[in-house]
Amino acid sequence: MEVAVIGAGVSGLATARALKSSGHRIVVLEKLHQLGGTWLFDPRVESDPLGLDPTREIVHGSLYNSLRTNLPRQLMGFSDYPFPETENGYSGDHFPSHGEVLKFLNDFAADFGLFELIRFDSEVVRVEQVNDRWLIESICSNLKSEETFDAVVVCNGHHTQPRVATLPEKWPGKQMHSHNYRVPEPFEDKIVVVIGEGPSAIDISRDICDVAREVHLSSRSPNVKVSKLVFRSNMWQHSEIDYVKENGEVVFRDGALVRADIILHCTGYKYSFPFLKTDGIVSLENNRIGPLYKHIFPPKLAPSLSFVGLPYQTVVFLHIDLQAKWVSCVLSGLKLLPSKEEMLAEVEEHYRQMEAKGIPQHHTHCLQLKFEYLEWLATQVGLEGVCERAKLISSSYFKFAAENGLWKAKDWKPGNGIKESLLCVD
Ligand code: FAD
């Protein structure tokens, strides 16, 4: 088949490689001039630090300079292409730097001959089904072009459009989203409130507390322990923000009050597919893309339209790899999809179960560190063994992180109760 892959990040590369090895003809359209997507560090920030202005020029990347992965290197590889166990030949940090991840992706692309498939500086602006083919309009050097393909795989990432917390009232200080955080220097001597409790909130707080006067973390989790953080003299953990005042004060539910200079939202991202026109067949509502069978195929447009890389809170690279391999098997006819009706029924059942468990709609693609989906994908592509090994390493790491908190997660070491030999995914 002639297949267009949108994006040359982890998802686009894994998809291109899987499709290429099945003999499909592929074009990867990438709006940037290099591959890597998220892992391509971009020092630029957007004109609107909160990312709300729709006319702003969008910067794709959200990496900060100090970022090391939040998963150990044993979990950063593909099923048959492991992440290097050491950094430059010597025993490096268990959590690679973003530069090391980018090198890994470039090596992957070179080893599988993917560079020649990528059309750089080509932004896809329209994807639409016309007479059973997919029309793709893209812009390269201000020139628009249109082409048609048998199938399209959307791999455009979902860490670019900020989701921000709504403050109860107007607040006069500076607000920004972690998407626009790069280095700690602008926070020198400032009093900063960081909203969030995920890896970015923890990493960035740690980054800025060396230069900021005070850092106040705010979390809406009911389990949060409100306290002064013992390991830093200038950091506090608070509950949710209760209200803010026009004089710059921020009042937390725990009763604490600070007069802050900056509120930094580490509150996650929204999916966005501005180019996709499906007449409502695929909808994006409250961060749910639907209906999608197994987070990949919209039943009414399957298999010619698919999405790779949507799930989060998981072992991302391995999921992407197995999703890509499954899409390739389906497009090659090696695996058959159920009927449209059966796929839709399964999606409905997924939504029903989420509702019964009280899981909010915007968590539709959140895998909550569970493995059923990975196991299902691995079975589809005949790689159950890979899944077992990843599960073993992940459970050791996730257990350590749960027991010691995210602050200590990067103290995890391989071998915590698991055999060293199992750490190498061969
Ligand atoms: P991206 O990497 O976002 O790639 C999408 C690509 O599509 C980009 O190259 C983009 O330019 C291109 N594109 C977008 N729109 C268009 C268009 N219209 N036309 C043409 N091209 C387009 N994951 C981990 O496994 N471990 C970690 O430690 C980890 N840490 C993270 C830390 C941060 C701060 C962030 C933001 C994410 C982190 N992630 C981590 C998740 C990370 O997003 C995934 O690892 C992975 O990069 C997702 O790859 P992707 O290809 O789906 O998306």
CSV table of C-alpha atoms and ligand atoms in Angstrom, one decimal:
chain,number,residue,atom,x,y,z
A,1,MET,CA,0.0,0.0,0.0
A,2,GLU,CA,1.0,3.6,-0.4
A,3,VAL,CA,1.0,4.9,3.2
A,4,ALA,CA,1.5,8.4,4.6
A,5,VAL,CA,2.9,8.6,8.1
A,6,ILE,CA,2.4,12.0,9.7
A,7,GLY,CA,5.4,12.9,12.0
A,8,ALA,CA,8.9,11.5,12.5
A,9,GLY,CA,9.0,11.2,16.3
A,10,VAL,CA,9.1,7.9,18.1
A,11,SER,CA,5.7,6.9,16.7
A,12,GLY,CA,6.4,7.9,13.1
A,13,LEU,CA,9.8,6.2,13.1
A,14,ALA,CA,8.5,2.9,14.6
A,15,THR,CA,5.5,2.9,12.2
A,16,ALA,CA,7.7,3.7,9.2
A,17,ARG,CA,10.1,0.9,10.1
A,18,ALA,CA,7.2,-1.7,10.6
A,19,LEU,CA,5.5,-0.7,7.3
A,20,LYS,CA,8.8,-0.7,5.4
A,21,SER,CA,9.6,-4.2,6.6
A,22,SER,CA,6.2,-5.4,5.4
A,23,GLY,CA,6.9,-4.0,1.9
A,24,HIS,CA,4.6,-1.0,1.9
A,25,ARG,CA,5.6,2.3,0.1
A,26,ILE,CA,5.8,5.0,2.7
A,27,VAL,CA,6.2,8.7,2.9
A,28,VAL,CA,6.8,10.2,6.3
A,29,LEU,CA,5.8,13.9,6.4
A,30,GLU,CA,7.6,15.8,9.1
A,31,LYS,CA,7.1,19.5,9.7
A,32,LEU,CA,10.5,20.0,11.4
A,33,HIS,CA,13.9,19.8,9.7
A,34,GLN,CA,15.1,16.9,11.9
A,35,LEU,CA,13.6,13.7,13.3
A,36,GLY,CA,12.9,13.0,17.0
A,37,GLY,CA,9.8,15.0,17.8
A,38,THR,CA,9.6,15.5,21.5
A,39,TRP,CA,13.2,14.4,21.9
A,40,LEU,CA,14.5,17.2,19.8
A,41,PHE,CA,15.4,19.8,22.3
A,42,ASP,CA,14.3,23.3,21.2
A,43,PRO,CA,15.5,26.2,23.2
A,44,ARG,CA,12.8,28.5,21.8
A,45,VAL,CA,9.6,29.2,23.8
A,46,GLU,CA,6.3,30.5,22.6
A,47,SER,CA,5.2,34.2,22.7
A,48,ASP,CA,2.3,33.3,25.0
A,49,PRO,CA,3.9,31.4,28.0
A,50,LEU,CA,0.6,29.8,28.9
A,51,GLY,CA,-0.1,28.7,25.3
A,52,LEU,CA,-3.6,30.1,25.1
A,53,ASP,CA,-3.2,32.6,22.2
A,54,PRO,CA,-4.4,30.7,19.1
A,55,THR,CA,-2.4,33.0,16.8
A,56,ARG,CA,1.0,32.2,18.5
A,57,GLU,CA,3.7,30.5,16.6
A,58,ILE,CA,3.8,27.0,17.9
A,59,VAL,CA,7.0,25.3,19.2
A,60,HIS,CA,6.6,21.5,19.1
A,61,GLY,CA,9.0,20.5,21.8
A,62,SER,CA,8.4,20.7,25.5
A,63,LEU,CA,11.8,19.5,26.8
A,64,TYR,CA,13.7,21.3,29.5
A,65,ASN,CA,17.5,21.3,29.3
A,66,SER,CA,18.1,19.2,32.4
A,67,LEU,CA,15.6,16.5,31.5
A,68,ARG,CA,16.5,12.9,32.0
A,69,THR,CA,13.9,10.2,31.2
A,70,ASN,CA,11.4,9.3,33.9
A,71,LEU,CA,11.7,5.6,32.9
A,72,PRO,CA,15.0,3.7,33.3
A,73,ARG,CA,16.9,3.0,30.1
A,74,GLN,CA,15.8,-0.7,30.2
A,75,LEU,CA,12.3,0.6,29.4
A,76,MET,CA,13.2,3.1,26.7
A,77,GLY,CA,13.8,0.7,23.9
A,78,PHE,CA,11.8,-1.1,21.2
A,79,SER,CA,11.0,-4.8,21.3
A,80,ASP,CA,13.8,-5.8,19.1
A,81,TYR,CA,16.0,-2.7,19.3
A,82,PRO,CA,17.0,-2.1,23.0
A,83,PHE,CA,18.1,1.2,24.4
A,84,PRO,CA,21.9,1.0,25.1
A,85,GLU,CA,22.6,-0.4,28.5
A,86,THR,CA,25.6,2.0,28.9
A,87,GLU,CA,26.2,5.6,27.9
A,88,ASN,CA,29.1,6.0,25.4
A,89,GLY,CA,30.4,2.6,26.4
A,90,TYR,CA,30.7,3.2,30.1
A,91,SER,CA,28.1,2.6,32.8
A,92,GLY,CA,26.0,5.8,32.6
A,93,ASP,CA,23.0,7.1,34.5
A,94,HIS,CA,20.1,4.6,34.6
A,95,PHE,CA,17.9,7.5,33.3
A,96,PRO,CA,19.3,8.8,30.0
A,97,SER,CA,19.5,12.4,29.0
A,98,HIS,CA,17.3,13.7,26.2
A,99,GLY,CA,20.3,14.0,24.0
A,100,GLU,CA,21.0,10.3,24.4
A,101,VAL,CA,17.4,9.4,23.5
A,102,LEU,CA,17.6,11.6,20.4
A,103,LYS,CA,20.8,9.8,19.4
A,104,PHE,CA,19.1,6.4,20.0
A,105,LEU,CA,16.3,7.5,17.6
A,106,ASN,CA,18.8,8.7,14.9
A,107,ASP,CA,20.7,5.4,15.2
A,108,PHE,CA,17.3,3.5,14.8
A,109,ALA,CA,16.4,5.6,11.7
A,110,ALA,CA,19.9,5.0,10.2
A,111,ASP,CA,19.9,1.3,11.0
A,112,PHE,CA,16.6,0.7,9.3
A,113,GLY,CA,17.1,3.1,6.3
A,114,LEU,CA,14.3,5.5,7.4
A,115,PHE,CA,16.0,8.8,6.5
A,116,GLU,CA,15.2,8.4,2.9
A,117,LEU,CA,11.5,7.9,3.6
A,118,ILE,CA,11.2,11.2,5.6
A,119,ARG,CA,10.2,14.4,3.8
A,120,PHE,CA,11.4,17.1,6.3
A,121,ASP,CA,10.0,20.6,6.5
A,122,SER,CA,6.7,19.4,5.3
A,123,GLU,CA,3.7,20.3,7.5
A,124,VAL,CA,0.5,18.4,6.9
A,125,VAL,CA,-2.4,20.9,6.9
A,126,ARG,CA,-5.3,18.7,5.6
A,127,VAL,CA,-6.1,15.0,5.7
A,128,GLU,CA,-9.4,14.0,4.2
A,129,GLN,CA,-10.9,10.9,2.6
A,130,VAL,CA,-11.8,11.5,-1.1
A,131,ASN,CA,-13.1,8.6,-3.2
A,132,ASP,CA,-11.6,5.9,-1.0
A,133,ARG,CA,-8.2,7.5,-1.0
A,134,TRP,CA,-6.7,9.8,1.6
A,135,LEU,CA,-5.9,13.3,0.3
A,136,ILE,CA,-3.0,15.0,2.1
A,137,GLU,CA,-2.3,18.6,1.7
A,138,SER,CA,1.1,19.7,3.0
A,139,ILE,CA,3.2,22.9,2.9
A,140,CYS,CA,6.9,22.9,2.2
A,141,SER,CA,8.8,26.2,1.8
A,142,ASN,CA,5.5,28.1,1.5
A,143,LEU,CA,4.4,25.8,-1.4
A,144,LYS,CA,1.2,23.8,-1.0
A,145,SER,CA,1.0,20.3,-2.5
A,146,GLU,CA,-1.7,17.6,-2.6
A,147,GLU,CA,-1.1,13.9,-2.8
A,148,THR,CA,-3.3,10.8,-2.3
A,149,PHE,CA,-2.5,7.6,-0.4
A,150,ASP,CA,-4.2,4.3,0.4
A,151,ALA,CA,-3.8,4.8,4.1
A,152,VAL,CA,-2.7,7.3,6.7
A,153,VAL,CA,-1.1,6.8,10.1
A,154,VAL,CA,-1.3,9.8,12.3
A,155,CYS,CA,1.8,10.1,14.6
A,156,ASN,CA,1.8,13.8,15.4
A,157,GLY,CA,2.4,13.5,19.2
A,158,HIS,CA,0.4,15.0,22.0
A,159,HIS,CA,2.8,17.0,24.2
A,160,THR,CA,2.5,20.4,22.5
A,161,GLN,CA,-0.9,22.0,23.3
A,162,PRO,CA,-0.9,22.9,27.0
A,163,ARG,CA,-3.7,22.1,29.4
A,164,VAL,CA,-3.8,24.7,32.1
A,165,ALA,CA,-5.4,24.8,35.5
A,166,THR,CA,-8.2,27.4,35.8
A,167,LEU,CA,-7.6,29.8,38.6
A,168,PRO,CA,-10.7,30.9,40.5
A,169,GLU,CA,-10.0,34.6,40.0
A,170,LYS,CA,-7.9,37.0,38.0
A,171,TRP,CA,-4.3,37.0,39.2
A,172,PRO,CA,-1.7,39.8,38.4
A,173,GLY,CA,1.5,37.8,38.3
A,174,LYS,CA,3.2,35.9,35.5
A,175,GLN,CA,1.8,32.5,34.6
A,176,MET,CA,3.3,29.9,32.3
A,177,HIS,CA,3.0,26.3,31.4
A,178,SER,CA,5.8,23.7,31.6
A,179,HIS,CA,5.7,23.5,27.8
A,180,ASN,CA,7.6,26.8,27.8
A,181,TYR,CA,10.1,25.9,30.6
A,182,ARG,CA,13.7,25.4,29.5
A,183,VAL,CA,16.2,26.6,32.1
A,184,PRO,CA,16.0,27.7,35.8
A,185,GLU,CA,17.8,31.1,35.4
A,186,PRO,CA,14.6,33.3,34.8
A,187,PHE,CA,13.4,32.1,38.2
A,188,GLU,CA,16.3,33.6,40.2
A,189,ASP,CA,15.1,35.0,43.5
A,190,LYS,CA,11.4,34.5,42.6
A,191,ILE,CA,8.6,33.0,44.7
A,192,VAL,CA,7.1,30.3,42.5
A,193,VAL,CA,4.0,28.2,42.8
A,194,VAL,CA,4.2,25.0,40.7
A,195,ILE,CA,0.8,23.3,40.0
A,196,GLY,CA,1.0,19.6,39.4
A,197,GLU,CA,2.3,16.3,40.8
A,198,GLY,CA,3.7,14.5,37.8
A,199,PRO,CA,7.3,14.0,36.6
A,200,SER,CA,7.5,17.5,35.1
A,201,ALA,CA,6.3,19.2,38.3
A,202,ILE,CA,8.9,17.3,40.3
A,203,ASP,CA,11.8,17.7,37.9
A,204,ILE,CA,11.2,21.4,37.3
A,205,SER,CA,10.7,22.2,41.0
A,206,ARG,CA,14.0,20.5,41.7
A,207,ASP,CA,15.6,22.5,38.8
A,208,ILE,CA,14.4,25.9,40.0
A,209,CYS,CA,14.8,25.5,43.7
A,210,ASP,CA,18.5,26.1,43.4
A,211,VAL,CA,17.9,29.7,42.2
A,212,ALA,CA,14.4,30.6,43.3
A,213,ARG,CA,13.7,32.2,46.7
A,214,GLU,CA,10.8,29.8,47.4
A,215,VAL,CA,9.1,27.0,45.6
A,216,HIS,CA,5.5,26.0,46.6
A,217,LEU,CA,4.1,22.8,45.0
A,218,SER,CA,0.4,22.6,44.7
A,219,SER,CA,-1.4,19.3,44.2
A,220,ARG,CA,-5.1,18.5,44.0
A,221,SER,CA,-4.5,14.9,45.0
A,222,PRO,CA,-6.3,14.1,48.2
A,223,ASN,CA,-3.4,11.9,49.4
A,224,VAL,CA,-0.9,14.8,49.3
A,225,LYS,CA,1.0,15.4,52.6
A,226,VAL,CA,1.0,19.1,53.2
A,227,SER,CA,4.5,19.9,54.6
A,228,LYS,CA,7.8,21.7,54.3
A,229,LEU,CA,9.9,19.4,52.2
A,230,VAL,CA,12.7,18.2,54.4
A,231,PHE,CA,15.4,17.8,51.7
A,232,ARG,CA,15.2,21.5,50.6
A,233,SER,CA,15.2,24.6,52.8
A,234,ASN,CA,13.0,26.6,50.3
A,235,MET,CA,10.3,24.1,49.2
A,236,TRP,CA,6.8,23.4,50.5
A,237,GLN,CA,4.1,21.0,49.4
A,238,HIS,CA,0.5,22.3,49.5
A,239,SER,CA,-2.9,21.2,48.6
A,240,GLU,CA,-5.0,22.7,45.8
A,241,ILE,CA,-5.1,26.5,45.3
A,242,ASP,CA,-8.3,27.7,47.0
A,243,TYR,CA,-8.3,31.3,45.7
A,244,VAL,CA,-5.9,34.0,44.4
A,245,LYS,CA,-6.0,37.7,45.1
A,246,GLU,CA,-5.4,40.8,43.0
A,247,ASN,CA,-2.4,41.7,45.2
A,248,GLY,CA,-0.6,38.6,44.0
A,249,GLU,CA,-1.4,36.4,47.0
A,250,VAL,CA,-2.2,32.7,46.5
A,251,VAL,CA,-4.2,30.9,49.2
A,252,PHE,CA,-4.1,27.1,49.3
A,253,ARG,CA,-6.8,24.8,50.7
A,254,ASP,CA,-4.5,23.9,53.6
A,255,GLY,CA,-4.7,27.6,54.7
A,256,ALA,CA,-1.2,28.6,53.7
A,257,LEU,CA,-0.8,31.9,51.9
A,258,VAL,CA,2.1,33.1,49.7
A,259,ARG,CA,2.6,36.2,47.7
A,260,ALA,CA,4.0,34.6,44.5
A,261,ASP,CA,5.7,36.1,41.5
A,262,ILE,CA,5.0,33.2,39.1
A,263,ILE,CA,2.5,30.4,38.8
A,264,LEU,CA,3.9,27.5,36.7
A,265,HIS,CA,1.3,25.0,35.4
A,266,CYS,CA,2.8,21.5,35.1
A,267,THR,CA,-0.7,20.3,34.2
A,268,GLY,CA,-0.3,18.2,31.1
A,269,TYR,CA,-1.3,18.5,27.5
A,270,LYS,CA,-4.2,18.2,25.1
A,271,TYR,CA,-4.5,16.1,21.9
A,272,SER,CA,-4.8,18.1,18.8
A,273,PHE,CA,-5.4,17.2,15.1
A,274,PRO,CA,-6.1,20.5,13.4
A,275,PHE,CA,-5.5,18.9,9.9
A,276,LEU,CA,-7.9,16.0,10.2
A,277,LYS,CA,-11.2,16.3,8.5
A,278,THR,CA,-13.5,13.3,9.0
A,279,ASP,CA,-17.0,14.9,9.1
A,280,GLY,CA,-17.3,14.1,12.7
A,281,ILE,CA,-16.5,10.4,12.3
A,282,VAL,CA,-13.5,10.9,14.6
A,283,SER,CA,-14.2,13.4,17.4
A,284,LEU,CA,-12.0,15.0,20.0
A,285,GLU,CA,-14.0,15.8,23.1
A,286,ASN,CA,-12.6,16.4,26.6
A,287,ASN,CA,-9.3,14.8,25.5
A,288,ARG,CA,-11.0,11.7,24.3
A,289,ILE,CA,-10.4,10.8,20.7
A,290,GLY,CA,-13.2,8.5,19.6
A,291,PRO,CA,-14.4,6.2,18.8
A,292,LEU,CA,-11.1,4.3,18.4
A,293,TYR,CA,-10.7,0.6,18.5
A,294,LYS,CA,-7.8,-0.3,20.8
A,295,HIS,CA,-6.7,3.4,20.8
A,296,ILE,CA,-5.8,3.0,17.1
A,297,PHE,CA,-8.5,2.5,14.5
A,298,PRO,CA,-11.7,4.5,14.0
A,299,PRO,CA,-14.1,1.6,13.2
A,300,LYS,CA,-15.8,3.4,10.3
A,301,LEU,CA,-12.5,4.4,8.6
A,302,ALA,CA,-10.4,1.4,9.5
A,303,PRO,CA,-8.0,0.2,8.5
A,304,SER,CA,-7.0,3.1,6.2
A,305,LEU,CA,-6.9,5.6,9.0
A,306,SER,CA,-5.0,4.9,12.2
A,307,PHE,CA,-3.3,6.6,15.1
A,308,VAL,CA,-0.1,5.5,16.8
A,309,GLY,CA,1.2,6.8,20.1
A,310,LEU,CA,-1.9,8.0,21.9
A,311,PRO,CA,-1.7,6.1,25.2
A,312,TYR,CA,0.2,7.6,28.1
A,313,GLN,CA,1.2,6.6,31.7
A,314,THR,CA,2.8,3.5,30.3
A,315,VAL,CA,6.0,2.1,28.9
A,316,VAL,CA,5.7,4.4,25.9
A,317,PHE,CA,8.3,3.2,23.4
A,318,LEU,CA,7.3,-0.4,23.7
A,319,HIS,CA,3.6,0.4,23.3
A,320,ILE,CA,4.4,2.5,20.3
A,321,ASP,CA,6.5,-0.3,18.8
A,322,LEU,CA,3.8,-2.9,19.2
A,323,GLN,CA,1.1,-0.6,18.0
A,324,ALA,CA,3.1,0.1,14.9
A,325,LYS,CA,3.8,-3.5,14.2
A,326,TRP,CA,0.1,-4.3,14.6
A,327,VAL,CA,-1.0,-1.5,12.3
A,328,SER,CA,1.4,-2.9,9.7
A,329,CYS,CA,0.1,-6.5,10.1
A,330,VAL,CA,-3.5,-5.2,9.7
A,331,LEU,CA,-2.6,-3.1,6.6
A,332,SER,CA,-0.8,-6.2,5.1
A,333,GLY,CA,-3.8,-8.4,5.7
A,334,LEU,CA,-1.9,-10.6,8.1
A,335,LYS,CA,-4.3,-9.7,10.9
A,336,LEU,CA,-8.0,-9.1,10.4
A,337,LEU,CA,-10.0,-6.5,12.3
A,338,PRO,CA,-13.4,-7.4,13.7
A,339,SER,CA,-16.5,-6.0,12.0
A,340,LYS,CA,-17.2,-2.3,12.3
A,341,GLU,CA,-20.1,-3.1,14.6
A,342,GLU,CA,-18.0,-5.3,16.8
A,343,MET,CA,-15.3,-2.7,17.1
A,344,LEU,CA,-17.8,0.0,18.0
A,345,ALA,CA,-19.4,-2.3,20.6
A,346,GLU,CA,-16.0,-2.8,22.2
A,347,VAL,CA,-15.3,0.9,22.3
A,348,GLU,CA,-18.7,1.5,23.9
A,349,GLU,CA,-17.9,-1.3,26.5
A,350,HIS,CA,-14.6,0.4,27.3
A,351,TYR,CA,-16.4,3.7,27.9
A,352,ARG,CA,-19.1,2.0,30.0
A,353,GLN,CA,-16.4,0.3,32.2
A,354,MET,CA,-14.6,3.6,32.6
A,355,GLU,CA,-17.8,5.3,33.8
A,356,ALA,CA,-18.6,2.4,36.2
A,357,LYS,CA,-15.2,2.8,37.7
A,358,GLY,CA,-15.5,6.5,38.0
A,359,ILE,CA,-12.6,7.2,35.5
A,360,PRO,CA,-13.1,10.6,34.0
A,361,GLN,CA,-13.5,10.9,30.2
A,362,HIS,CA,-10.3,12.8,29.7
A,363,HIS,CA,-8.4,9.7,31.0
A,364,THR,CA,-9.6,7.6,28.1
A,365,HIS,CA,-6.1,7.0,26.7
A,366,CYS,CA,-4.4,6.8,30.1
A,367,LEU,CA,-3.2,3.3,30.7
A,368,GLN,CA,-2.5,3.9,34.4
A,369,LEU,CA,0.6,1.8,34.4
A,370,LYS,CA,-1.4,-1.4,33.7
A,371,PHE,CA,-0.3,-4.1,31.2
A,372,GLU,CA,-3.5,-5.7,29.8
A,373,TYR,CA,-3.3,-3.5,26.6
A,374,LEU,CA,0.4,-4.2,26.1
A,375,GLU,CA,-0.2,-7.9,26.6
A,376,TRP,CA,-3.0,-7.8,24.0
A,377,LEU,CA,-0.8,-6.0,21.5
A,378,ALA,CA,2.1,-8.4,22.1
A,379,THR,CA,-0.2,-11.4,21.5
A,380,GLN,CA,-1.4,-9.8,18.2
A,381,VAL,CA,2.2,-9.5,16.9
A,382,GLY,CA,3.5,-12.7,18.5
A,383,LEU,CA,5.9,-11.0,20.9
A,384,GLU,CA,4.6,-12.2,24.3
A,385,GLY,CA,8.1,-12.8,25.6
A,386,VAL,CA,9.0,-9.1,25.2
A,387,CYS,CA,6.0,-8.1,27.1
A,388,GLU,CA,6.8,-10.4,30.0
A,389,ARG,CA,10.3,-9.0,30.4
A,390,ALA,CA,9.1,-5.4,30.2
A,391,LYS,CA,6.4,-6.2,32.8
A,392,LEU,CA,9.1,-7.6,35.2
A,393,ILE,CA,11.3,-4.5,34.9
A,394,SER,CA,8.4,-2.1,35.1
A,395,SER,CA,6.8,-3.7,38.1
A,396,SER,CA,10.2,-3.4,39.9
A,397,TYR,CA,10.5,0.2,38.9
A,398,PHE,CA,6.9,1.2,39.4
A,399,LYS,CA,6.8,-0.5,42.9
A,400,PHE,CA,10.0,1.4,43.9
A,401,ALA,CA,8.5,4.7,42.6
A,402,ALA,CA,5.2,4.0,44.4
A,403,GLU,CA,6.9,3.2,47.7
A,404,ASN,CA,9.4,6.0,47.6
A,405,GLY,CA,7.6,8.7,45.7
A,406,LEU,CA,8.5,10.4,42.5
A,407,TRP,CA,11.1,12.5,44.2
A,408,LYS,CA,13.2,9.3,44.8
A,409,ALA,CA,12.2,7.4,41.6
A,410,LYS,CA,15.4,8.1,39.9
A,411,ASP,CA,17.3,6.3,42.7
A,412,TRP,CA,15.9,3.1,41.3
A,413,LYS,CA,18.6,0.7,40.3
A,414,PRO,CA,18.3,-2.4,38.1
A,415,GLY,CA,18.4,-5.7,39.9
A,416,ASN,CA,15.9,-4.7,42.6
A,417,GLY,CA,14.6,-8.2,43.1
A,418,ILE,CA,14.9,-9.2,39.5
A,419,LYS,CA,17.5,-11.2,37.7
A,420,GLU,CA,20.0,-9.0,35.8
A,421,SER,CA,19.9,-11.3,32.8
A,422,LEU,CA,16.2,-10.4,32.3
A,423,LEU,CA,17.1,-6.7,32.0
A,424,CYS,CA,18.5,-7.1,28.6
A,425,VAL,CA,15.7,-7.3,26.0
A,426,ASP,CA,17.3,-9.3,23.3
B,1,FAD,P1,6.3,13.4,19.1
B,1,FAD,O1,7.6,13.0,19.7
B,1,FAD,O2,5.7,14.6,19.6
B,1,FAD,O3,6.5,13.5,17.6
B,1,FAD,C1,5.5,14.0,16.7
B,1,FAD,C2,6.1,14.4,15.4
B,1,FAD,O4,5.1,14.8,14.5
B,1,FAD,C3,7.0,15.6,15.6
B,1,FAD,O5,8.3,15.4,15.0
B,1,FAD,C4,6.2,16.8,15.0
B,1,FAD,O6,7.1,17.8,14.4
B,1,FAD,C5,5.5,16.0,13.9
B,1,FAD,N1,4.3,16.7,13.5
B,1,FAD,C6,3.3,17.2,14.3
B,1,FAD,N2,2.3,17.8,13.5
B,1,FAD,C7,2.7,17.6,12.3
B,1,FAD,C8,2.1,18.1,11.0
B,1,FAD,N3,0.9,18.7,11.0
B,1,FAD,N4,2.8,17.8,9.9
B,1,FAD,C9,4.0,17.1,9.9
B,1,FAD,N5,4.6,16.7,11.0
B,1,FAD,C10,3.9,17.0,12.2
B,1,FAD,N6,8.3,9.1,27.3
B,1,FAD,C11,9.1,8.1,27.7
B,1,FAD,O7,9.0,7.0,27.3
B,1,FAD,N7,10.0,8.3,28.7
B,1,FAD,C12,10.2,9.6,29.3
B,1,FAD,O8,11.0,9.7,30.1
B,1,FAD,C13,9.4,10.6,28.7
B,1,FAD,N8,9.6,11.9,29.2
B,1,FAD,C14,8.9,12.9,28.7
B,1,FAD,C15,9.1,14.2,29.1
B,1,FAD,C16,8.4,15.3,28.6
B,1,FAD,C17,8.7,16.7,29.1
B,1,FAD,C18,7.5,15.0,27.6
B,1,FAD,C19,6.7,16.2,27.0
B,1,FAD,C20,7.2,13.8,27.1
B,1,FAD,C21,7.9,12.7,27.7
B,1,FAD,N9,7.7,11.4,27.2
B,1,FAD,C22,8.5,10.4,27.7
B,1,FAD,C23,6.6,11.1,26.2
B,1,FAD,C24,7.1,11.3,24.8
B,1,FAD,O9,6.2,12.2,24.2
B,1,FAD,C25,7.2,10.1,24.0
B,1,FAD,O10,8.3,9.4,24.5
B,1,FAD,C26,7.4,10.2,22.5
B,1,FAD,O11,8.3,11.2,22.2
B,1,FAD,C27,6.1,10.3,21.7
B,1,FAD,O12,6.4,10.3,20.4
B,1,FAD,P2,5.5,10.7,19.2
B,1,FAD,O13,6.2,10.3,18.0
B,1,FAD,O14,4.1,10.0,19.5
B,1,FAD,O15,5.2,12.2,19.3
